[in-house]
Short mmCIF file of C-alpha atoms in Angstrom, two decimals:
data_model
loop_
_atom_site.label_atom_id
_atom_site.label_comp_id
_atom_site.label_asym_id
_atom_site.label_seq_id
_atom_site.Cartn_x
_atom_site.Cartn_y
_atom_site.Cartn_z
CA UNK M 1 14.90 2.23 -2.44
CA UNK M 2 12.14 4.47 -2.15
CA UNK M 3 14.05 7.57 -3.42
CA UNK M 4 15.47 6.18 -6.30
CA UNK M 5 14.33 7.49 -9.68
CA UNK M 6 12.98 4.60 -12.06
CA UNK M 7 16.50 5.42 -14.33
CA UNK M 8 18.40 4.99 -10.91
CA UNK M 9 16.89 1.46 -9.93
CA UNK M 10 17.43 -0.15 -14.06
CA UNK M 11 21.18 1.60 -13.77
CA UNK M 12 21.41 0.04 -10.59
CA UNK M 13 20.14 -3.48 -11.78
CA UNK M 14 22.29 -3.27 -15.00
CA UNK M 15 25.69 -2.95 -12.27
CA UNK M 16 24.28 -5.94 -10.37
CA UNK M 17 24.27 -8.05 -13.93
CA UNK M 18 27.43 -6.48 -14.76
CA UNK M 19 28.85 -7.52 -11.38
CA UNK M 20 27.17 -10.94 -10.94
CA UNK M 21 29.09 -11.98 -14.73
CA UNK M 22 32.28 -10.48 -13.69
CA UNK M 23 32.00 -12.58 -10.40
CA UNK M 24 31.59 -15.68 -12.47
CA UNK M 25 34.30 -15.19 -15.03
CA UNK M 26 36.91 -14.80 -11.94
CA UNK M 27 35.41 -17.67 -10.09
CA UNK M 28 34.30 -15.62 -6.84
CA UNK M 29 30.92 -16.92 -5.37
CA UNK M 30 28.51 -15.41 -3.78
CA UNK M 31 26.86 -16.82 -0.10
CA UNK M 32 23.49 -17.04 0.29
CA UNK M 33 23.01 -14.61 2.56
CA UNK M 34 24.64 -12.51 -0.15
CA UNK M 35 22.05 -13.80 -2.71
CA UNK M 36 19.41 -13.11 -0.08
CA UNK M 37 20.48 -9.77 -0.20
CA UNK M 38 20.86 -8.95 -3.87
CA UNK M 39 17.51 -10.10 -4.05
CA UNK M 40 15.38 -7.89 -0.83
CA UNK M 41 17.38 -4.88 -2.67
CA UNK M 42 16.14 -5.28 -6.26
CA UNK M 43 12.89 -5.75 -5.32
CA UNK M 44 11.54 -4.18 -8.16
CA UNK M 45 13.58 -4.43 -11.06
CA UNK M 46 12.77 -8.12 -12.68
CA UNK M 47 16.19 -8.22 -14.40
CA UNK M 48 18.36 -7.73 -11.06
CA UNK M 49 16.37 -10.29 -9.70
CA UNK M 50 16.45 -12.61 -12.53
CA UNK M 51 20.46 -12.38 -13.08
CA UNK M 52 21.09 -12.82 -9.23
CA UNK M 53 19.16 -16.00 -9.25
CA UNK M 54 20.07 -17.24 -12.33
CA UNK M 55 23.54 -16.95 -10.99
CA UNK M 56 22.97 -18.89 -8.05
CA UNK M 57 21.16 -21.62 -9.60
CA UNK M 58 23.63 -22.22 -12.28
CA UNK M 59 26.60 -21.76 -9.44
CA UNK M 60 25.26 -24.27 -6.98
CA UNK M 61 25.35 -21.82 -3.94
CA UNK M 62 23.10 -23.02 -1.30
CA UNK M 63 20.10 -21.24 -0.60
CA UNK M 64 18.38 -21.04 2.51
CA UNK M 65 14.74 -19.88 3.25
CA UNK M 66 15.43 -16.33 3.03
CA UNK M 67 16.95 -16.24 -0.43
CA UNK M 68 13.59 -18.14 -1.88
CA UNK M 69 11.18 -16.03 0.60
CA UNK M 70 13.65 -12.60 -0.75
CA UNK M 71 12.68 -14.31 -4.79
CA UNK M 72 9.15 -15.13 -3.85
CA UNK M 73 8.70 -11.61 -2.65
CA UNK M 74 10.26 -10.15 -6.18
CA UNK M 75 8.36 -12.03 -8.31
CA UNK M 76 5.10 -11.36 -5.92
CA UNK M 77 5.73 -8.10 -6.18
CA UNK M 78 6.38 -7.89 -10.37
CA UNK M 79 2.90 -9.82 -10.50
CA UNK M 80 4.45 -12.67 -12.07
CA UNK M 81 2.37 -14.77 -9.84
CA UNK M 82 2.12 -17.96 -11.81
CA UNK M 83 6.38 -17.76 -10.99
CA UNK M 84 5.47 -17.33 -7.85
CA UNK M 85 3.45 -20.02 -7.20
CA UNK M 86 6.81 -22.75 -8.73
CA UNK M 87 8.88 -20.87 -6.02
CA UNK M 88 6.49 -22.34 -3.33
CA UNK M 89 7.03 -25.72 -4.83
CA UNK M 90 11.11 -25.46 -5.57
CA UNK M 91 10.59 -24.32 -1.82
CA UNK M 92 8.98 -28.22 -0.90
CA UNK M 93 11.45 -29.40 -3.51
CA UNK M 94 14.62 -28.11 -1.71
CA UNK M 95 13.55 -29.79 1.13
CA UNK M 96 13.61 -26.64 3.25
CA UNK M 97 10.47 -25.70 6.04
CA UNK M 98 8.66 -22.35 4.85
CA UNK M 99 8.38 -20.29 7.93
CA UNK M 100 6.11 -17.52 9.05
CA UNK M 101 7.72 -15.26 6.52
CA UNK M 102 7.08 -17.58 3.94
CA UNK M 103 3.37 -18.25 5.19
CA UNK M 104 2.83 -14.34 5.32
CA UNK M 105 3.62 -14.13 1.91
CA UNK M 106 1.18 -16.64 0.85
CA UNK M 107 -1.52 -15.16 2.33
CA UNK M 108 -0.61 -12.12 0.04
CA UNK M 109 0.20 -14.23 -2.98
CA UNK M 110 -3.82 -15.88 -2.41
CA UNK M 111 -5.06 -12.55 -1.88
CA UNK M 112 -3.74 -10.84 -5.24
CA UNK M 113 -5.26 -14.03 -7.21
CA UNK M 114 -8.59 -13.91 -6.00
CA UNK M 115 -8.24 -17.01 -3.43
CA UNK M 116 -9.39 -15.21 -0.83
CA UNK M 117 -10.76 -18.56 1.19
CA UNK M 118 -7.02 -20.12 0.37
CA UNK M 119 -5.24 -16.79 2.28
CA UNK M 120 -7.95 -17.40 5.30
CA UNK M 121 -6.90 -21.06 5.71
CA UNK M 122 -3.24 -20.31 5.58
CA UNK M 123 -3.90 -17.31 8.02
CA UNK M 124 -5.98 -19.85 10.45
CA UNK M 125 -2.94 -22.30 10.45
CA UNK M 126 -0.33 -19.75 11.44
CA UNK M 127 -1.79 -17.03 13.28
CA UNK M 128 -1.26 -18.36 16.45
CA UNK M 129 2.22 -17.66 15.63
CA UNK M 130 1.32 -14.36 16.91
CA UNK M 131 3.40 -12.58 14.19
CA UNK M 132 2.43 -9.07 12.67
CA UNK M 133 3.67 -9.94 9.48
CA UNK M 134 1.00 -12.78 9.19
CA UNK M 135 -1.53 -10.61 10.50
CA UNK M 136 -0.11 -7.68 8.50
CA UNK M 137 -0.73 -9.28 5.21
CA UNK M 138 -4.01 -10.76 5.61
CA UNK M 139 -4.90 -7.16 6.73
CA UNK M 140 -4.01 -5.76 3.33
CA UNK M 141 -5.76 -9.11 1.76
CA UNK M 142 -8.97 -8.18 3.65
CA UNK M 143 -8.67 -4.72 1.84
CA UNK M 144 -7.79 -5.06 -1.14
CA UNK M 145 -10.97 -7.76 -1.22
CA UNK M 146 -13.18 -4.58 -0.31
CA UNK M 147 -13.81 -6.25 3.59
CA UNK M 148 -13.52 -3.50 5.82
CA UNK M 149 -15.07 -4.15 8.28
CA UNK M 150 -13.83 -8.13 8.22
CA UNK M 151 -10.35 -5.52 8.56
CA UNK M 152 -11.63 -3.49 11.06
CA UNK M 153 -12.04 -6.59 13.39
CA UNK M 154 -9.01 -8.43 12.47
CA UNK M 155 -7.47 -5.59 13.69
CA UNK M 156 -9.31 -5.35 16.81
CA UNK M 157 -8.88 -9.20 17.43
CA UNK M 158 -5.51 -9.03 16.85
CA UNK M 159 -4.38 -6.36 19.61
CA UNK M 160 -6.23 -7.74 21.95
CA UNK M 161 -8.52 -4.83 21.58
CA UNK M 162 -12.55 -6.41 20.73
CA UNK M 163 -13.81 -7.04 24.54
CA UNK M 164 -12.65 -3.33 25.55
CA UNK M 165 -13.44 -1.40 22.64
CA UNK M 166 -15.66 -1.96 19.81
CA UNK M 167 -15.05 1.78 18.48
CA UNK M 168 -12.32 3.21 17.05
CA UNK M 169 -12.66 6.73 18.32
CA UNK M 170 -12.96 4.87 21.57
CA UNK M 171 -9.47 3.62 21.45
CA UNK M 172 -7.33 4.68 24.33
CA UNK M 173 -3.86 4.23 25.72
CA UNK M 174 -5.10 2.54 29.20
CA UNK M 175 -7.34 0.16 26.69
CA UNK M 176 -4.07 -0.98 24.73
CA UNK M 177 -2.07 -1.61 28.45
CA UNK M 178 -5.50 -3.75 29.41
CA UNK M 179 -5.28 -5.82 26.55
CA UNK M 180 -4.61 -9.59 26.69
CA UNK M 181 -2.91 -11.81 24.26
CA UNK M 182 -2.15 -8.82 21.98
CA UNK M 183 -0.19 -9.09 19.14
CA UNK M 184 1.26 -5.60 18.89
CA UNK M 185 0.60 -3.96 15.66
CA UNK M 186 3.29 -1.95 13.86
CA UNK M 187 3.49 1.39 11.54
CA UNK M 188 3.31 -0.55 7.90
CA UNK M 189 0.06 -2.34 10.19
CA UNK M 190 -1.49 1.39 10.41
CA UNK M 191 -0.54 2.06 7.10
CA UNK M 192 -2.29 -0.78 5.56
CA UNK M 193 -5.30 0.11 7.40
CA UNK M 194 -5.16 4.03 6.74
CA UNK M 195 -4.03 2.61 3.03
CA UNK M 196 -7.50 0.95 2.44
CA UNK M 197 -10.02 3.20 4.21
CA UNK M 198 -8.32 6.17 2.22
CA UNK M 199 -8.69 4.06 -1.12
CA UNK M 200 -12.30 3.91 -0.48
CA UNK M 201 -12.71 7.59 0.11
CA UNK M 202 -13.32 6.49 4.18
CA UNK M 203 -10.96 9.59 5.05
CA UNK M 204 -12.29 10.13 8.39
CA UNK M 205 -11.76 6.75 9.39
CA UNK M 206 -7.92 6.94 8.15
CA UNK M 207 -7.25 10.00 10.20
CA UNK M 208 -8.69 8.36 13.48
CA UNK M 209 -6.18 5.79 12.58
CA UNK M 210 -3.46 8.33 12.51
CA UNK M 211 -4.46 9.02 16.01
CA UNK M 212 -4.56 5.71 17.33
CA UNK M 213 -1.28 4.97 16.21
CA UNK M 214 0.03 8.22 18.22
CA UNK M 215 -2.28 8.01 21.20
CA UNK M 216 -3.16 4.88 21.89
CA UNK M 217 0.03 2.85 20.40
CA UNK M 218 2.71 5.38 20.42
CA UNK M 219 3.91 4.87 17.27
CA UNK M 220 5.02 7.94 15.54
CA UNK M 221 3.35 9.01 11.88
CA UNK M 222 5.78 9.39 9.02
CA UNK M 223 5.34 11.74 6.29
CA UNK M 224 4.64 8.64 3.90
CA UNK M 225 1.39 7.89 6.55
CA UNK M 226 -0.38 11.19 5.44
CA UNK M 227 0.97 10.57 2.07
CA UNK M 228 -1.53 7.37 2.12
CA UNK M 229 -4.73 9.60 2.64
CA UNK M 230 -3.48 12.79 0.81
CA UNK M 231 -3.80 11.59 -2.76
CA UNK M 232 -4.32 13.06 -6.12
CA UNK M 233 -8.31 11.46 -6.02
CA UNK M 234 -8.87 11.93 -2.56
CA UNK M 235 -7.56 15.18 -2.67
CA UNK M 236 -9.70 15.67 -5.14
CA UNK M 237 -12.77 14.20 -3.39
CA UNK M 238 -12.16 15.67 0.02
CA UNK M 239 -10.44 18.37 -0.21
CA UNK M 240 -11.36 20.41 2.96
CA UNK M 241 -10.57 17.67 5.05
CA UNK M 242 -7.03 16.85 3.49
CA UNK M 243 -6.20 20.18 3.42
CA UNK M 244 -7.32 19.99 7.01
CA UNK M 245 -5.05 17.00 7.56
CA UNK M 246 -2.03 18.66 6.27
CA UNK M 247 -2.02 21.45 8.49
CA UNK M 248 -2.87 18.40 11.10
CA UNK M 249 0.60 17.28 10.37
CA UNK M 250 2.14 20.10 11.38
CA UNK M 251 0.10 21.74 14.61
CA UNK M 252 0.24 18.07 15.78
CA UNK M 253 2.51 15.73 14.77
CA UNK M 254 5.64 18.17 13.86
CA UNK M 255 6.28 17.04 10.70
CA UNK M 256 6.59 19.76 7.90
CA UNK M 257 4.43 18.49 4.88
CA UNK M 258 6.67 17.19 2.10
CA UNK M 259 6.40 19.26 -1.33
CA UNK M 260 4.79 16.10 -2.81
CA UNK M 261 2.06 16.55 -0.29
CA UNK M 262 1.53 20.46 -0.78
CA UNK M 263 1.64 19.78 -4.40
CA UNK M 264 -0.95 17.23 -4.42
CA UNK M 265 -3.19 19.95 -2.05
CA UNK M 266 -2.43 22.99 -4.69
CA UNK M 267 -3.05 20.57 -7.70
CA UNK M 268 -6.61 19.75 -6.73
CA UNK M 269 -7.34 23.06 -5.44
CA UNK M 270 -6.96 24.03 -9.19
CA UNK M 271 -8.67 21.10 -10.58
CA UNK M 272 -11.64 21.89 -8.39
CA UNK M 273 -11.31 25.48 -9.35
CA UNK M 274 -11.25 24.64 -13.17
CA UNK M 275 -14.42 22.12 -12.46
CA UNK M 276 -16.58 25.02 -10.69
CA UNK M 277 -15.00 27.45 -13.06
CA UNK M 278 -16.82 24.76 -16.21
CA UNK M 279 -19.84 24.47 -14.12
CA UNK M 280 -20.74 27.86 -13.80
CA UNK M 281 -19.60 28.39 -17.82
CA UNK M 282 -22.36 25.80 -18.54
CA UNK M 283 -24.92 26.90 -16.42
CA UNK M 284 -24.83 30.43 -17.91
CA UNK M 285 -24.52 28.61 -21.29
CA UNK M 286 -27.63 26.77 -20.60
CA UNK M 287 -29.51 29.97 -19.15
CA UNK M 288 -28.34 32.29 -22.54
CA UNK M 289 -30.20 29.16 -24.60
CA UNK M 290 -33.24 28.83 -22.50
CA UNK M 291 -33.37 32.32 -22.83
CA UNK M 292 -33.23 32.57 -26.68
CA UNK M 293 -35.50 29.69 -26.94
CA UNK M 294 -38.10 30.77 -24.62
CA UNK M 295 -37.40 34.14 -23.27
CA UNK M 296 -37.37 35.71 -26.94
CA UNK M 297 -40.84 33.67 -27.98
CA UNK M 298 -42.17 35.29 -24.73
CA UNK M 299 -41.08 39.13 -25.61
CA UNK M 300 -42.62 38.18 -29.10
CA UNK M 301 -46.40 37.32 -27.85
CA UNK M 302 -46.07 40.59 -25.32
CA UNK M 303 -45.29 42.66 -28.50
CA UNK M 304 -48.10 40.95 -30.96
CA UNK M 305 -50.62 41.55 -27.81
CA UNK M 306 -49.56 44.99 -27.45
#
């Protein structure tokens, strides 16, 4: 629902209220798959969510994994983690076996609350699993802790990658074909990665990412993966080499640069022009004043010697 307006997604979540109560008066049920549904597509709007389980609940459907891993995931992602953590145990309560999507989610839900030694033993339980979303998520837990490098070589370990390559800009196509016991990473895996390095103003790093998920992995970039290193601060911050990016996007990937993009670029072009534009204001303010302090005192003793 990414190109909803906010207006769209409340209107939206006010018909889903509006057509969960109508449901109920003429005694039609919803499945829960259909609950599971409601739920991964209202992401976002609390009330939508709220109403579609409330409905549930209070209407005895049955609900499998997906429809509490779909609510987990909602109230995850409206930061009403203490909610959060009662879904895990109505989860136990229900009687029903989490599974990896369940476990993935975890590892986020330890991550956002500072647990970060919680999300590692849940990772170290199910990574053997071999699924990206695990690996994924502990990814963007690594991050948003400010681990890096911990990131870097998760990343590494996880495609199989550390014995052949211990560089990024080493990377190659033949290494990723060598690689043993890979778990293959996906685009929201590059994003995540390109997400935190661009977050900590590591731009060059994102962009070899952007390359390695072309080259070396063949996945395609989307306009929403330059989107991640083009912001309004690190626009700001680096703006030769974003601007340098965006044309990137073009000459090499094909992919015409969104207006959001080129209005990000033309937005801190001014802002840096209006910043040099005050600097050089204040340094001629602060040469008139050294002047008249000093320069006038000076003329005065030439004259009085004269």
């Amino acid at each position: 629902m990414h190109g909803y307006m906010r207006q769209d997604v409340d209107w939206l979540g006010e018909r889903a209220r509006q057509v969960v109560e109508q449901m109920g008066r003429s005694r039609l049920e919803l499945t829960g798959d259909d609950v599971s549904n409601l739920l991964s597509c209202f992401v976002g709007n609390t009330g939508a969510v709220d109403q579609v389980w409330q409905y549930a609940t209070l209407s005895g459907v049955v609900r499998n994994i997906d429809c509490y891993n779909n609510y987990l995931n909602a109230k995850i992602f409206a930061k009403d983690y203490e909610r959060a953590f009662h879904v895990l145990e109505e989860i136990a309560e229900a009687g029903l076996q989490p599974n990896v999507t369940t476990q993935a989610y975890l590892i986020r839900l330890y991550g956002l609350t500072g647990d970060l030694a919680a999300a590692r033993r849940v990772f170290e339980q199910v990574s053997g699993e071999g699924s990206v979303v695990v690996y994924n998520d502990m990814l963007d837990v690594l991050g948003m802790n400010g681990l890096v490098e911990e990131m870097r070589q998760l990343f590494l370990d996880m495609t199989g990658l550390a014995p052949l390559a211990s560089e990024l800009s080493k990377l190659t196509a033949d290494d990723c074909q060598r690689a043993q016991g890979a778990v293959a990473p996906n685009r929201k895996t590059f994003h995540i990665l390109i997400k935190w390095h661009s977050q900590y103003w590591d731009v060059d790093t994102a962009a070899n990412y952007v390359r390695v998920m072309s080259e070396a992995f063949h996945i395609q970039p989307v306009a929403k993966t330059f989107k991640l290193i083009i912001s309004p601060q690190t626009a700001v911050r680096e703006f030769q080499k974003c601007a340098s990016i965006g044309v990137l996007m073009g000459e090499t990937y094909d992919i015409t640069p969104p207006g959001y993009i080129v209005r990000t670029l033309e937005r801190a072009a001014k802002q840096i022009a209006d910043m040099e534009e005050m600097v050089r204001k204040s340094e001629a303010q602060r040469s008139s004043i050294f002047y008249d302090l000093f320069g006038s005192s000076s003329e005065s003793s030439t004259s009085a010697s004269q």
